[in-house]
mmCIF file of C-alpha atoms in Angstrom:
data_model
loop_
_atom_site.group_PDB
_atom_site.id
_atom_site.type_symbol
_atom_site.label_atom_id
_atom_site.label_comp_id
_atom_site.label_asym_id
_atom_site.label_seq_id
_atom_site.Cartn_x
_atom_site.Cartn_y
_atom_site.Cartn_z
ATOM 1 C CA MET Y 214 20.298 -11.748 20.901
ATOM 2 C CA PRO Y 215 23.861 -13.617 21.930
ATOM 3 C CA ALA Y 216 25.399 -15.377 19.225
ATOM 4 C CA VAL Y 217 26.724 -19.114 19.721
ATOM 5 C CA ARG Y 218 29.817 -19.903 17.301
ATOM 6 C CA PHE Y 219 30.446 -23.479 16.884
ATOM 7 C CA LEU Y 220 33.691 -25.361 16.210
ATOM 8 C CA PRO Y 221 35.140 -26.919 14.026
ATOM 9 C CA ALA Y 222 32.426 -26.130 12.136
ATOM 10 C CA ASP Y 223 32.979 -22.687 12.562
ATOM 11 C CA VAL Y 224 28.916 -22.039 11.997
ATOM 12 C CA ALA Y 225 27.694 -18.796 14.004
ATOM 13 C CA VAL Y 226 24.049 -18.779 15.179
ATOM 14 C CA ASP Y 227 22.097 -15.764 17.056
ATOM 15 C CA VAL Y 228 19.562 -17.476 19.567
ATOM 16 C CA PRO Y 229 17.589 -15.928 22.264
ATOM 17 C CA SER Y 230 18.726 -15.237 25.531
ATOM 18 C CA GLY Y 231 17.730 -18.633 27.379
ATOM 19 C CA THR Y 232 18.637 -21.404 24.416
ATOM 20 C CA VAL Y 233 20.315 -24.364 25.399
ATOM 21 C CA ILE Y 234 23.103 -24.620 23.412
ATOM 22 C CA HIS Y 235 21.632 -27.995 21.792
ATOM 23 C CA GLU Y 236 19.051 -26.203 20.278
ATOM 24 C CA ALA Y 237 21.047 -23.632 19.163
ATOM 25 C CA ALA Y 238 23.452 -26.176 17.684
ATOM 26 C CA ILE Y 239 20.149 -27.698 15.871
ATOM 27 C CA ARG Y 240 19.335 -23.804 14.420
ATOM 28 C CA ALA Y 241 22.975 -23.876 13.403
ATOM 29 C CA GLY Y 242 22.817 -27.078 11.000
ATOM 30 C CA LEU Y 243 24.776 -28.967 13.551
ATOM 31 C CA GLN Y 244 23.225 -32.729 14.018
ATOM 32 C CA ASP Y 245 25.944 -34.428 15.726
ATOM 33 C CA LEU Y 246 25.046 -34.155 19.195
ATOM 34 C CA GLU Y 247 24.267 -37.156 20.777
ATOM 35 C CA LEU Y 248 21.123 -36.861 23.929
ATOM 36 C CA PRO Y 249 20.560 -40.428 24.306
ATOM 37 C CA CYS Y 250 19.090 -40.103 28.066
ATOM 38 C CA GLY Y 251 16.546 -37.344 26.488
ATOM 39 C CA ALA Y 252 18.362 -33.832 27.225
ATOM 40 C CA GLN Y 253 17.891 -35.133 31.314
ATOM 41 C CA GLY Y 254 21.422 -34.293 31.702
ATOM 42 C CA THR Y 255 22.038 -37.606 33.030
ATOM 43 C CA CYS Y 256 24.453 -39.670 30.573
ATOM 44 C CA GLY Y 257 27.086 -37.026 29.541
ATOM 45 C CA GLN Y 258 27.341 -37.905 26.228
ATOM 46 C CA CYS Y 259 26.608 -34.556 24.889
ATOM 47 C CA LEU Y 260 29.870 -33.107 26.253
ATOM 48 C CA VAL Y 261 31.204 -29.616 24.610
ATOM 49 C CA GLU Y 262 33.803 -27.094 25.037
ATOM 50 C CA LEU Y 263 33.108 -24.034 26.065
ATOM 51 C CA VAL Y 264 36.172 -22.125 23.901
ATOM 52 C CA ASN Y 265 35.703 -18.577 26.111
ATOM 53 C CA HIS Y 266 35.138 -19.789 29.127
ATOM 54 C CA ASP Y 267 38.564 -21.215 29.777
ATOM 55 C CA GLY Y 268 37.854 -24.649 28.016
ATOM 56 C CA ARG Y 269 35.289 -25.400 30.299
ATOM 57 C CA LEU Y 270 33.273 -28.620 29.684
ATOM 58 C CA VAL Y 271 29.663 -28.482 29.787
ATOM 59 C CA MET Y 272 26.493 -30.779 28.797
ATOM 60 C CA ALA Y 273 24.965 -29.194 25.829
ATOM 61 C CA CYS Y 274 21.492 -30.187 26.877
ATOM 62 C CA GLN Y 275 21.536 -27.949 30.297
ATOM 63 C CA PRO Y 276 23.238 -24.735 30.050
ATOM 64 C CA ARG Y 277 20.896 -21.935 28.606
ATOM 65 C CA VAL Y 278 23.024 -19.088 26.533
ATOM 66 C CA SER Y 279 22.891 -15.650 27.975
ATOM 67 C CA GLU Y 280 26.133 -14.225 26.186
ATOM 68 C CA ASP Y 281 28.226 -14.984 22.657
ATOM 69 C CA LEU Y 282 29.683 -18.150 23.268
ATOM 70 C CA THR Y 283 31.957 -19.935 21.294
ATOM 71 C CA VAL Y 284 31.724 -24.328 21.778
ATOM 72 C CA ARG Y 285 33.717 -26.617 20.640
ATOM 73 C CA VAL Y 286 32.384 -29.552 19.749
ATOM 74 C CA PRO Y 287 33.960 -33.136 19.579
ATOM 75 C CA GLU Y 288 34.338 -35.113 16.145
#
C-alpha cells in the first residue's frame, strides 16, 4: 500500500492504491480540505501541492494514489 505524508501536519497514512488524495487526508485525520463542489473537480478549492512531483498543484478530489506521495496542504 502506498503511503501519503501530509505537510505541514507531518502526518502519514497508508492507503490502498486507487484512493483519492482527499480520502487519504480524511484517513490521516485531516479535515482541512474543502470540497464545495462535492468532489466533482469543478471549483479548484481543494488544491494541494505534490511535493515529490516538483511541487505540482493538483485538486485533492481528483488524482488517485498509486505510489508514495508527500502532499502539502495550504494553511
